[in-house]
């Protein structure tokens, strides 16, 4: 296969779930039995950071996967991986495949992110996946090692599970993967880069099946594991417990040493020991004091092998230190040193990643955000100099919010879940390998829209792509914040088509950003305020200040712009999607009439010309009757599409507001004289224009096929998939869509310094 060929990668119908547990010392038997009671059959004793691993199939992602917790469990990290189902390779049904496995090894294989760049000469990351699936399987076959491979959403693109009756096979495959260089897999790569390692990081978790472990009343026995192993066992224990450790590990082939750091004692084997006996020794140590206060707090066991120098001599990237670095003004440092140091730390972290081609894609979008931060820092310093206290406090709040967004964005892109058991960020990292791949897919969707809009908007000359970046959080809705940072609900992580996290909702937030990019609130403020003072019918205009009024205009504009451009004036699709997404927002139920009016406004403006004509003719009775008909038609349409969501108290509430809402629309329709100036017909037509492969792309995605060639219009692809699949749970097609968009983003990544 050449790198120009379109590769064929299909997502399987079932998915692998792995739960990684950190257990209180001595609680394994209790926890394992509880997991068996929950229906988990493939349970393994893990070595390293985690103690117990449960592996099973899932057909859809459920939020409660994170919350497997009961007595004895300190933390749990879930891992979701997708099966491959291609002619060349198909992942097995994991439950029966593992049922007779004495030993398994989890391998986490993170592709060097330099291969995400067009500069690498690899056609796309999916091309790399396809080649590596073939290459790693070839290595396993040549070594007579049973291996299953799965796809990842996080920083590790591939996961391998070695199945064996001895630990040695895990070592062999892991070392062979670490030795792979570009020339082994991608011979067409420029010779300058041919000796670079294929993987930037590998991790392994060796495990022993609990089918081979028997808990007796006072001891644990292990059988059925072949070969010998060596280990380093680090123990975290209370003061005074240290003396028990060498007394327990008293045989001549154990050596105990004190440690400085988190653990207190390390026990090293002086030579290889029968693996069954070694594991028995460790488990019995954890069991021995399980009911006593003086028990060891935790143990961590690393299986070891003698180091042998690789025959490969891979090259290491040269780091580019010329990247943009945010300079912190002295005034900010003096006025608010804590905030200044926080921002400085963010800037230094971003720079340390963006200057290295291996890491550049991880933080490139947040690197762009530094320019927004710099602008706001300068505003803040100006307010300090002018002693404008109110503006200074508002600006300080914006900077603090922006710092929090940047920290969360970095954590979700750079942290891999295994790096931190807990996170200080708004969204903890519940997923064991991070969510980097999902974020790249969302970024591509957003950046395509912004760059296309910029191409068709002559009046705008700023940043083409998003100034900010997307993040996921635990909120129930989407929200755009300072610097075009867009927060998505966690439910949008794995399913772009779920009505609670429908990715088309992003276009509403992008419409807010377009309002700000066009400076409508600033450039047209005098006209907008004039309309307010002349037409505000619901209350005395003095009761609503101009700033609050502009905020309302900002919201109404976003709804109109979204409907007109992104939904291409399709009122039924628009009404259906906004009402379905609102249903899950607590604020929608507490501020129902406000949201109802936004829907009503969009419905009314379809008839803008007729309404304006009646207003000009000064025929108030006919105008009112026409508005009342539209009012009723709007309610009928909403109820038809949503299954009578406006009924009972909600219907009574909106009927009470009927006259006021019609008066309010009468005021707001005058805004259309301004809004219409911002219609962008070229953009609307282009963003909704079908390209040659659109139907085949849609068909492929719905069938679970990942698209490796360049997708001409990702917005239209997502839109069509959602229209066909809204609220139909299908993790297979959702994953195919996410991975296809992630792959598409590769076509726009450049190594640092090579291009903007």
CSV table of N, CA and C in Angstrom, one decimal, residues 484-632:
chain,number,residue,atom,x,y,z
A,484,UNK,N,-13.4,33.2,22.1
A,484,UNK,CA,-13.9,32.1,21.2
A,484,UNK,C,-13.5,30.8,21.8
A,485,UNK,N,-13.4,30.7,23.1
A,485,UNK,CA,-13.4,29.4,23.8
A,485,UNK,C,-14.8,28.8,23.9
A,486,UNK,N,-15.0,27.6,23.4
A,486,UNK,CA,-16.4,27.0,23.4
A,486,UNK,C,-16.4,25.8,24.2
A,487,UNK,N,-17.2,25.8,25.3
A,487,UNK,CA,-17.4,24.7,26.1
A,487,UNK,C,-18.5,23.8,25.6
A,488,UNK,N,-18.2,22.5,25.5
A,488,UNK,CA,-19.2,21.5,25.1
A,488,UNK,C,-19.6,20.6,26.3
A,489,UNK,N,-20.8,20.1,26.4
A,489,UNK,CA,-21.2,19.2,27.5
A,489,UNK,C,-20.5,17.9,27.3
A,490,UNK,N,-20.3,17.2,28.3
A,490,UNK,CA,-19.6,15.9,28.3
A,490,UNK,C,-20.3,14.9,27.4
A,491,UNK,N,-21.6,15.0,27.3
A,491,UNK,CA,-22.4,14.0,26.5
A,491,UNK,C,-22.0,14.1,25.0
A,492,UNK,N,-21.4,15.3,24.6
A,492,UNK,CA,-21.0,15.5,23.2
A,492,UNK,C,-19.7,14.8,22.9
A,493,UNK,N,-19.1,14.3,23.9
A,493,UNK,CA,-17.7,13.7,23.7
A,493,UNK,C,-17.7,12.6,22.7
A,494,UNK,N,-18.6,11.6,22.9
A,494,UNK,CA,-18.5,10.4,22.0
A,494,UNK,C,-19.6,10.4,21.0
A,495,UNK,N,-20.6,11.2,21.1
A,495,UNK,CA,-21.8,11.2,20.2
A,495,UNK,C,-22.2,12.5,19.7
A,496,UNK,N,-21.7,12.9,18.5
A,496,UNK,CA,-22.1,14.2,17.9
A,496,UNK,C,-23.6,14.4,17.6
A,497,UNK,N,-24.3,13.2,17.6
A,497,UNK,CA,-25.7,13.2,17.2
A,497,UNK,C,-26.7,13.2,18.4
A,498,UNK,N,-26.2,13.1,19.6
A,498,UNK,CA,-27.1,13.0,20.8
A,498,UNK,C,-27.7,14.4,20.9
A,499,UNK,N,-29.0,14.5,21.1
A,499,UNK,CA,-29.7,15.8,21.1
A,499,UNK,C,-29.2,16.6,22.3
A,500,UNK,N,-28.7,16.0,23.4
A,500,UNK,CA,-28.1,16.7,24.5
A,500,UNK,C,-26.8,17.4,24.2
A,501,UNK,N,-26.1,16.8,23.2
A,501,UNK,CA,-24.8,17.4,22.8
A,501,UNK,C,-24.6,17.5,21.3
A,502,UNK,N,-25.7,17.7,20.6
A,502,UNK,CA,-25.7,17.8,19.1
A,502,UNK,C,-24.7,18.8,18.7
A,503,UNK,N,-23.7,18.4,17.8
A,503,UNK,CA,-22.7,19.3,17.4
A,503,UNK,C,-23.1,20.5,16.6
A,504,UNK,N,-24.3,20.4,16.0
A,504,UNK,CA,-24.9,21.6,15.3
A,504,UNK,C,-25.1,22.7,16.2
A,505,UNK,N,-25.3,22.4,17.5
A,505,UNK,CA,-25.4,23.5,18.5
A,505,UNK,C,-24.2,24.4,18.5
A,506,UNK,N,-23.1,23.9,18.0
A,506,UNK,CA,-21.9,24.8,18.0
A,506,UNK,C,-22.1,26.0,17.0
A,507,UNK,N,-22.9,25.8,16.0
A,507,UNK,CA,-23.1,27.0,15.1
A,507,UNK,C,-23.8,28.1,15.8
A,508,UNK,N,-24.6,27.9,16.8
A,508,UNK,CA,-25.1,29.0,17.6
A,508,UNK,C,-24.0,29.8,18.3
A,509,UNK,N,-23.1,29.0,18.9
A,509,UNK,CA,-22.0,29.7,19.6
A,509,UNK,C,-21.1,30.4,18.6
A,510,UNK,N,-20.9,29.8,17.5
A,510,UNK,CA,-20.1,30.5,16.4
A,510,UNK,C,-20.8,31.7,15.9
A,511,UNK,N,-22.1,31.7,15.9
A,511,UNK,CA,-22.8,32.9,15.5
A,511,UNK,C,-22.6,34.1,16.5
A,512,UNK,N,-22.5,33.7,17.8
A,512,UNK,CA,-22.2,34.7,18.8
A,512,UNK,C,-20.8,35.3,18.5
A,513,UNK,N,-19.9,34.4,18.1
A,513,UNK,CA,-18.5,34.9,17.8
A,513,UNK,C,-18.5,35.8,16.6
A,514,UNK,N,-19.3,35.5,15.6
A,514,UNK,CA,-19.4,36.3,14.4
A,514,UNK,C,-19.9,37.7,14.7
A,515,UNK,N,-20.9,37.8,15.6
A,515,UNK,CA,-21.4,39.1,16.1
A,515,UNK,C,-20.3,39.9,16.6
A,516,UNK,N,-19.4,39.3,17.4
A,516,UNK,CA,-18.3,40.0,18.0
A,516,UNK,C,-17.2,40.3,17.0
A,517,UNK,N,-17.0,39.4,16.1
A,517,UNK,CA,-16.0,39.7,15.0
A,517,UNK,C,-16.4,40.8,14.2
A,518,UNK,N,-17.7,41.0,13.9
A,518,UNK,CA,-18.1,42.1,13.1
A,518,UNK,C,-18.3,43.4,13.9
A,519,UNK,N,-18.1,43.4,15.2
A,519,UNK,CA,-18.2,44.6,16.0
A,519,UNK,C,-19.5,45.2,15.9
A,520,UNK,N,-20.6,44.4,15.8
A,520,UNK,CA,-21.9,45.0,15.6
A,520,UNK,C,-22.4,45.8,16.8
A,521,UNK,N,-22.1,45.2,18.0
A,521,UNK,CA,-22.5,45.9,19.2
A,521,UNK,C,-21.8,47.2,19.4
A,522,UNK,N,-20.6,47.4,18.9
A,522,UNK,CA,-19.8,48.6,19.1
A,522,UNK,C,-20.1,49.6,17.9
A,523,UNK,N,-20.0,49.1,16.7
A,523,UNK,CA,-20.1,49.9,15.5
A,523,UNK,C,-21.6,50.4,15.3
A,524,UNK,N,-22.5,49.6,15.7
A,524,UNK,CA,-23.9,50.0,15.5
A,524,UNK,C,-24.7,50.3,16.8
A,525,UNK,N,-23.9,50.6,17.8
A,525,UNK,CA,-24.5,50.8,19.1
A,525,UNK,C,-25.6,52.0,19.1
A,526,UNK,N,-25.2,53.1,18.4
A,526,UNK,CA,-26.1,54.2,18.4
A,526,UNK,C,-27.5,53.9,17.8
A,527,UNK,N,-27.4,53.2,16.6
A,527,UNK,CA,-28.6,52.8,16.0
A,527,UNK,C,-29.4,51.8,16.8
A,528,UNK,N,-28.7,50.8,17.4
A,528,UNK,CA,-29.4,49.8,18.2
A,528,UNK,C,-30.1,50.4,19.4
A,529,UNK,N,-29.4,51.4,20.1
A,529,UNK,CA,-30.0,52.0,21.2
A,529,UNK,C,-31.2,52.9,20.8
A,530,UNK,N,-31.1,53.5,19.7
A,530,UNK,CA,-32.2,54.3,19.2
A,530,UNK,C,-33.4,53.5,19.0
A,531,UNK,N,-33.3,52.3,18.4
A,531,UNK,CA,-34.4,51.4,18.3
A,531,UNK,C,-35.0,51.0,19.6
A,532,UNK,N,-34.1,50.8,20.6
A,532,UNK,CA,-34.6,50.5,21.9
A,532,UNK,C,-35.5,51.6,22.5
A,533,UNK,N,-35.0,52.8,22.4
A,533,UNK,CA,-35.7,54.0,23.0
A,533,UNK,C,-37.0,54.3,22.3
A,534,UNK,N,-37.0,54.0,21.0
A,534,UNK,CA,-38.2,54.3,20.2
A,534,UNK,C,-39.3,53.3,20.3
A,535,UNK,N,-38.8,52.0,20.4
A,535,UNK,CA,-39.8,50.9,20.2
A,535,UNK,C,-39.9,50.0,21.4
A,536,UNK,N,-39.2,50.2,22.5
A,536,UNK,CA,-39.2,49.2,23.6
A,536,UNK,C,-40.6,49.3,24.2
A,537,UNK,N,-41.4,48.2,24.0
A,537,UNK,CA,-42.8,48.3,24.4
A,537,UNK,C,-43.2,47.6,25.8
A,538,UNK,N,-42.3,46.8,26.3
A,538,UNK,CA,-42.7,45.9,27.4
A,538,UNK,C,-42.5,46.6,28.7
A,539,UNK,N,-41.6,47.6,28.8
A,539,UNK,CA,-41.4,48.3,30.0
A,539,UNK,C,-40.7,49.6,29.7
A,540,UNK,N,-40.7,50.5,30.7
A,540,UNK,CA,-40.0,51.8,30.5
A,540,UNK,C,-38.6,51.5,30.1
A,541,UNK,N,-38.1,52.2,29.0
A,541,UNK,CA,-36.7,51.9,28.5
A,541,UNK,C,-35.7,52.3,29.6
A,542,UNK,N,-36.1,53.1,30.6
A,542,UNK,CA,-35.1,53.5,31.6
A,542,UNK,C,-34.8,52.3,32.5
A,543,UNK,N,-35.7,51.3,32.5
A,543,UNK,CA,-35.5,50.2,33.4
A,543,UNK,C,-34.6,49.1,32.9
A,544,UNK,N,-34.2,49.2,31.6
A,544,UNK,CA,-33.2,48.3,31.1
A,544,UNK,C,-32.0,49.2,30.5
A,545,UNK,N,-30.8,49.0,31.0
A,545,UNK,CA,-29.8,49.8,30.5
A,545,UNK,C,-29.3,49.4,29.2
A,546,UNK,N,-28.5,50.2,28.5
A,546,UNK,CA,-28.1,50.0,27.1
A,546,UNK,C,-27.3,48.7,27.0
A,547,UNK,N,-26.4,48.5,28.0
A,547,UNK,CA,-25.6,47.3,27.9
A,547,UNK,C,-26.4,46.0,28.0
A,548,UNK,N,-27.4,45.9,28.8
A,548,UNK,CA,-28.2,44.8,28.9
A,548,UNK,C,-29.0,44.6,27.6
A,549,UNK,N,-29.4,45.7,27.1
A,549,UNK,CA,-30.2,45.6,25.8
A,549,UNK,C,-29.3,45.1,24.7
A,550,UNK,N,-28.0,45.5,24.6
A,550,UNK,CA,-27.1,45.0,23.6
A,550,UNK,C,-26.9,43.5,23.8
A,551,UNK,N,-26.8,43.1,25.0
A,551,UNK,CA,-26.7,41.6,25.3
A,551,UNK,C,-27.9,40.9,24.7
A,552,UNK,N,-29.1,41.4,24.8
A,552,UNK,CA,-30.3,40.8,24.3
A,552,UNK,C,-30.2,40.7,22.7
A,553,UNK,N,-29.8,41.8,22.2
A,553,UNK,CA,-29.6,41.9,20.7
A,553,UNK,C,-28.6,40.8,20.3
A,554,UNK,N,-27.5,40.7,21.0
A,554,UNK,CA,-26.5,39.7,20.8
A,554,UNK,C,-27.0,38.3,20.7
A,555,UNK,N,-28.0,38.0,21.6
A,555,UNK,CA,-28.6,36.6,21.6
A,555,UNK,C,-29.5,36.5,20.4
A,556,UNK,N,-30.4,37.5,20.2
A,556,UNK,CA,-31.3,37.4,19.1
A,556,UNK,C,-30.6,37.3,17.7
A,557,UNK,N,-29.5,38.0,17.6
A,557,UNK,CA,-28.7,38.0,16.4
A,557,UNK,C,-28.2,36.5,16.1
A,558,UNK,N,-27.7,35.9,17.2
A,558,UNK,CA,-27.1,34.6,17.1
A,558,UNK,C,-28.2,33.6,16.6
A,559,UNK,N,-29.4,33.7,17.1
A,559,UNK,CA,-30.5,32.8,16.6
A,559,UNK,C,-30.8,33.0,15.2
A,560,UNK,N,-30.9,34.3,14.8
A,560,UNK,CA,-31.2,34.6,13.4
A,560,UNK,C,-30.1,34.2,12.5
A,561,UNK,N,-28.9,34.5,12.8
A,561,UNK,CA,-27.8,34.1,12.0
A,561,UNK,C,-27.6,32.6,11.8
A,562,UNK,N,-27.8,31.9,12.9
A,562,UNK,CA,-27.7,30.4,12.9
A,562,UNK,C,-28.8,29.9,11.9
A,563,UNK,N,-30.0,30.3,12.1
A,563,UNK,CA,-31.1,29.8,11.3
A,563,UNK,C,-30.9,30.1,9.8
A,564,UNK,N,-30.5,31.4,9.5
A,564,UNK,CA,-30.5,31.8,8.1
A,564,UNK,C,-29.3,31.2,7.4
A,565,UNK,N,-28.2,31.1,8.0
A,565,UNK,CA,-27.0,30.7,7.3
A,565,UNK,C,-26.7,29.2,7.5
A,566,UNK,N,-26.6,28.7,8.7
A,566,UNK,CA,-26.2,27.3,9.0
A,566,UNK,C,-27.3,26.3,8.7
A,567,UNK,N,-28.6,26.7,9.1
A,567,UNK,CA,-29.7,25.8,8.8
A,567,UNK,C,-30.3,26.1,7.4
A,568,UNK,N,-29.7,27.1,6.7
A,568,UNK,CA,-30.1,27.4,5.4
A,568,UNK,C,-31.6,27.7,5.3
A,569,UNK,N,-32.1,28.4,6.3
A,569,UNK,CA,-33.5,28.9,6.4
A,569,UNK,C,-34.5,27.7,6.5
A,570,UNK,N,-34.1,26.5,6.9
A,570,UNK,CA,-34.9,25.4,7.1
A,570,UNK,C,-35.6,25.5,8.5
A,571,UNK,N,-36.8,26.0,8.6
A,571,UNK,CA,-37.4,26.3,9.9
A,571,UNK,C,-37.7,25.1,10.7
A,572,UNK,N,-38.2,24.0,10.0
A,572,UNK,CA,-38.5,22.8,10.8
A,572,UNK,C,-37.3,22.2,11.4
A,573,UNK,N,-36.2,22.1,10.7
A,573,UNK,CA,-35.0,21.5,11.3
A,573,UNK,C,-34.5,22.4,12.4
A,574,UNK,N,-34.6,23.7,12.2
A,574,UNK,CA,-34.0,24.6,13.2
A,574,UNK,C,-34.9,24.5,14.5
A,575,UNK,N,-36.2,24.6,14.4
A,575,UNK,CA,-37.1,24.5,15.6
A,575,UNK,C,-36.9,23.2,16.3
A,576,UNK,N,-36.8,22.1,15.6
A,576,UNK,CA,-36.6,20.8,16.2
A,576,UNK,C,-35.3,20.7,17.0
A,577,UNK,N,-34.2,21.2,16.4
A,577,UNK,CA,-32.9,21.1,17.1
A,577,UNK,C,-32.8,22.0,18.3
A,578,UNK,N,-33.3,23.2,18.2
A,578,UNK,CA,-33.1,24.1,19.4
A,578,UNK,C,-34.0,23.6,20.5
A,579,UNK,N,-35.2,23.1,20.2
A,579,UNK,CA,-36.1,22.7,21.3
A,579,UNK,C,-35.6,21.4,21.9
A,580,UNK,N,-35.0,20.5,21.1
A,580,UNK,CA,-34.5,19.3,21.7
A,580,UNK,C,-33.2,19.6,22.6
A,581,UNK,N,-32.4,20.5,22.1
A,581,UNK,CA,-31.2,20.8,22.9
A,581,UNK,C,-31.6,21.6,24.2
A,582,UNK,N,-32.6,22.4,24.1
A,582,UNK,CA,-33.0,23.2,25.3
A,582,UNK,C,-33.6,22.3,26.4
A,583,UNK,N,-34.2,21.2,26.0
A,583,UNK,CA,-34.9,20.4,27.0
A,583,UNK,C,-34.0,20.0,28.2
A,584,UNK,N,-32.7,19.9,27.9
A,584,UNK,CA,-31.8,19.4,28.9
A,584,UNK,C,-31.1,20.5,29.7
A,585,UNK,N,-31.5,21.8,29.5
A,585,UNK,CA,-30.9,22.9,30.2
A,585,UNK,C,-31.8,23.3,31.3
A,586,UNK,N,-31.3,23.3,32.6
A,586,UNK,CA,-32.1,23.7,33.7
A,586,UNK,C,-32.6,25.1,33.5
A,587,UNK,N,-31.8,26.0,32.9
A,587,UNK,CA,-32.2,27.4,32.8
A,587,UNK,C,-33.4,27.5,31.8
A,588,UNK,N,-33.5,26.6,30.9
A,588,UNK,CA,-34.7,26.6,30.0
A,588,UNK,C,-36.0,26.5,30.7
A,589,UNK,N,-36.0,25.6,31.7
A,589,UNK,CA,-37.2,25.4,32.5
A,589,UNK,C,-37.5,26.5,33.4
A,590,UNK,N,-36.5,27.2,33.9
A,590,UNK,CA,-36.7,28.3,34.9
A,590,UNK,C,-37.0,29.6,34.2
A,591,UNK,N,-36.5,29.7,32.9
A,591,UNK,CA,-36.7,30.9,32.1
A,591,UNK,C,-37.4,30.6,30.8
A,592,UNK,N,-38.5,29.8,30.9
A,592,UNK,CA,-39.1,29.3,29.7
A,592,UNK,C,-39.6,30.3,28.7
A,593,UNK,N,-40.2,31.4,29.2
A,593,UNK,CA,-40.7,32.4,28.2
A,593,UNK,C,-39.6,33.1,27.4
A,594,UNK,N,-38.5,33.3,28.1
A,594,UNK,CA,-37.3,33.9,27.3
A,594,UNK,C,-36.9,33.0,26.2
A,595,UNK,N,-36.8,31.7,26.4
A,595,UNK,CA,-36.4,30.8,25.4
A,595,UNK,C,-37.5,30.7,24.3
A,596,UNK,N,-38.7,30.7,24.8
A,596,UNK,CA,-39.9,30.6,23.9
A,596,UNK,C,-39.8,31.7,22.9
A,597,UNK,N,-39.5,32.9,23.4
A,597,UNK,CA,-39.5,34.1,22.5
A,597,UNK,C,-38.4,34.0,21.4
A,598,UNK,N,-37.3,33.4,21.8
A,598,UNK,CA,-36.2,33.2,20.8
A,598,UNK,C,-36.7,32.4,19.6
A,599,UNK,N,-37.4,31.3,19.9
A,599,UNK,CA,-37.9,30.4,18.9
A,599,UNK,C,-39.0,31.2,18.1
A,600,UNK,N,-39.9,31.9,18.8
A,600,UNK,CA,-40.9,32.7,18.2
A,600,UNK,C,-40.3,33.7,17.2
A,601,UNK,N,-39.3,34.4,17.6
A,601,UNK,CA,-38.7,35.4,16.8
A,601,UNK,C,-38.2,34.8,15.5
A,602,UNK,N,-37.5,33.7,15.5
A,602,UNK,CA,-37.0,33.1,14.3
A,602,UNK,C,-38.2,32.7,13.4
A,603,UNK,N,-39.2,32.2,14.0
A,603,UNK,CA,-40.4,31.8,13.2
A,603,UNK,C,-41.0,33.0,12.5
A,604,UNK,N,-41.2,34.1,13.3
A,604,UNK,CA,-41.8,35.3,12.7
A,604,UNK,C,-41.0,35.9,11.6
A,605,UNK,N,-39.7,35.9,11.7
A,605,UNK,CA,-38.9,36.6,10.7
A,605,UNK,C,-38.9,36.0,9.3
A,606,UNK,N,-39.5,34.8,9.2
A,606,UNK,CA,-39.7,34.2,7.9
A,606,UNK,C,-40.7,35.1,7.1
A,607,UNK,N,-41.5,35.8,7.8
A,607,UNK,CA,-42.6,36.6,7.2
A,607,UNK,C,-42.3,38.1,7.4
A,608,UNK,N,-41.0,38.4,7.4
A,608,UNK,CA,-40.6,39.8,7.7
A,608,UNK,C,-41.2,40.7,6.7
A,609,UNK,N,-41.1,40.4,5.4
A,609,UNK,CA,-41.6,41.3,4.4
A,609,UNK,C,-43.1,41.6,4.6
A,610,UNK,N,-43.9,40.6,4.8
A,610,UNK,CA,-45.3,40.7,5.0
A,610,UNK,C,-45.6,41.6,6.2
A,611,UNK,N,-44.9,41.3,7.3
A,611,UNK,CA,-45.1,42.0,8.6
A,611,UNK,C,-44.8,43.5,8.4
A,612,UNK,N,-43.7,43.8,7.7
A,612,UNK,CA,-43.2,45.2,7.5
A,612,UNK,C,-44.2,45.9,6.6
A,613,UNK,N,-44.7,45.2,5.6
A,613,UNK,CA,-45.7,45.8,4.7
A,613,UNK,C,-47.0,46.2,5.5
A,614,UNK,N,-47.4,45.3,6.4
A,614,UNK,CA,-48.6,45.7,7.2
A,614,UNK,C,-48.3,46.8,8.1
A,615,UNK,N,-47.1,46.9,8.6
A,615,UNK,CA,-46.8,48.0,9.5
A,615,UNK,C,-46.7,49.3,8.8
A,616,UNK,N,-46.1,49.3,7.6
A,616,UNK,CA,-46.0,50.5,6.7
A,616,UNK,C,-47.4,51.0,6.4
A,617,UNK,N,-48.3,50.1,6.1
A,617,UNK,CA,-49.7,50.4,5.7
A,617,UNK,C,-50.5,50.9,6.9
A,618,UNK,N,-49.9,50.9,8.0
A,618,UNK,CA,-50.6,51.3,9.3
A,618,UNK,C,-52.0,50.7,9.4
A,619,UNK,N,-51.9,49.3,9.3
A,619,UNK,CA,-53.2,48.6,9.4
A,619,UNK,C,-53.0,47.7,10.7
A,620,UNK,N,-53.2,48.3,11.9
A,620,UNK,CA,-52.9,47.5,13.1
A,620,UNK,C,-53.7,46.3,13.3
A,621,UNK,N,-55.0,46.3,12.9
A,621,UNK,CA,-55.9,45.2,13.1
A,621,UNK,C,-55.4,44.0,12.3
A,622,UNK,N,-55.1,44.2,11.0
A,622,UNK,CA,-54.7,43.1,10.2
A,622,UNK,C,-53.3,42.6,10.6
A,623,UNK,N,-52.5,43.6,11.0
A,623,UNK,CA,-51.1,43.2,11.5
A,623,UNK,C,-51.3,42.3,12.8
A,624,UNK,N,-52.1,42.7,13.7
A,624,UNK,CA,-52.3,41.9,14.9
A,624,UNK,C,-52.9,40.5,14.6
A,625,UNK,N,-53.9,40.5,13.7
A,625,UNK,CA,-54.5,39.2,13.4
A,625,UNK,C,-53.4,38.3,12.7
A,626,UNK,N,-52.6,38.8,11.9
A,626,UNK,CA,-51.6,38.0,11.2
A,626,UNK,C,-50.6,37.5,12.2
A,627,UNK,N,-50.2,38.4,13.2
A,627,UNK,CA,-49.3,37.9,14.3
A,627,UNK,C,-49.9,36.8,15.1
A,628,UNK,N,-51.2,36.9,15.4
A,628,UNK,CA,-51.9,35.9,16.2
A,628,UNK,C,-51.9,34.6,15.5
A,629,UNK,N,-52.1,34.6,14.1
A,629,UNK,CA,-52.0,33.4,13.3
A,629,UNK,C,-50.6,32.8,13.4
A,630,UNK,N,-49.6,33.6,13.3
A,630,UNK,CA,-48.2,33.1,13.3
A,630,UNK,C,-48.0,32.5,14.7
A,631,UNK,N,-48.5,33.2,15.7
A,631,UNK,CA,-48.3,32.7,17.1
A,631,UNK,C,-48.8,31.3,17.2
A,632,UNK,N,-50.1,31.1,16.8
A,632,UNK,CA,-50.7,29.7,16.9
A,632,UNK,C,-49.9,28.7,16.0
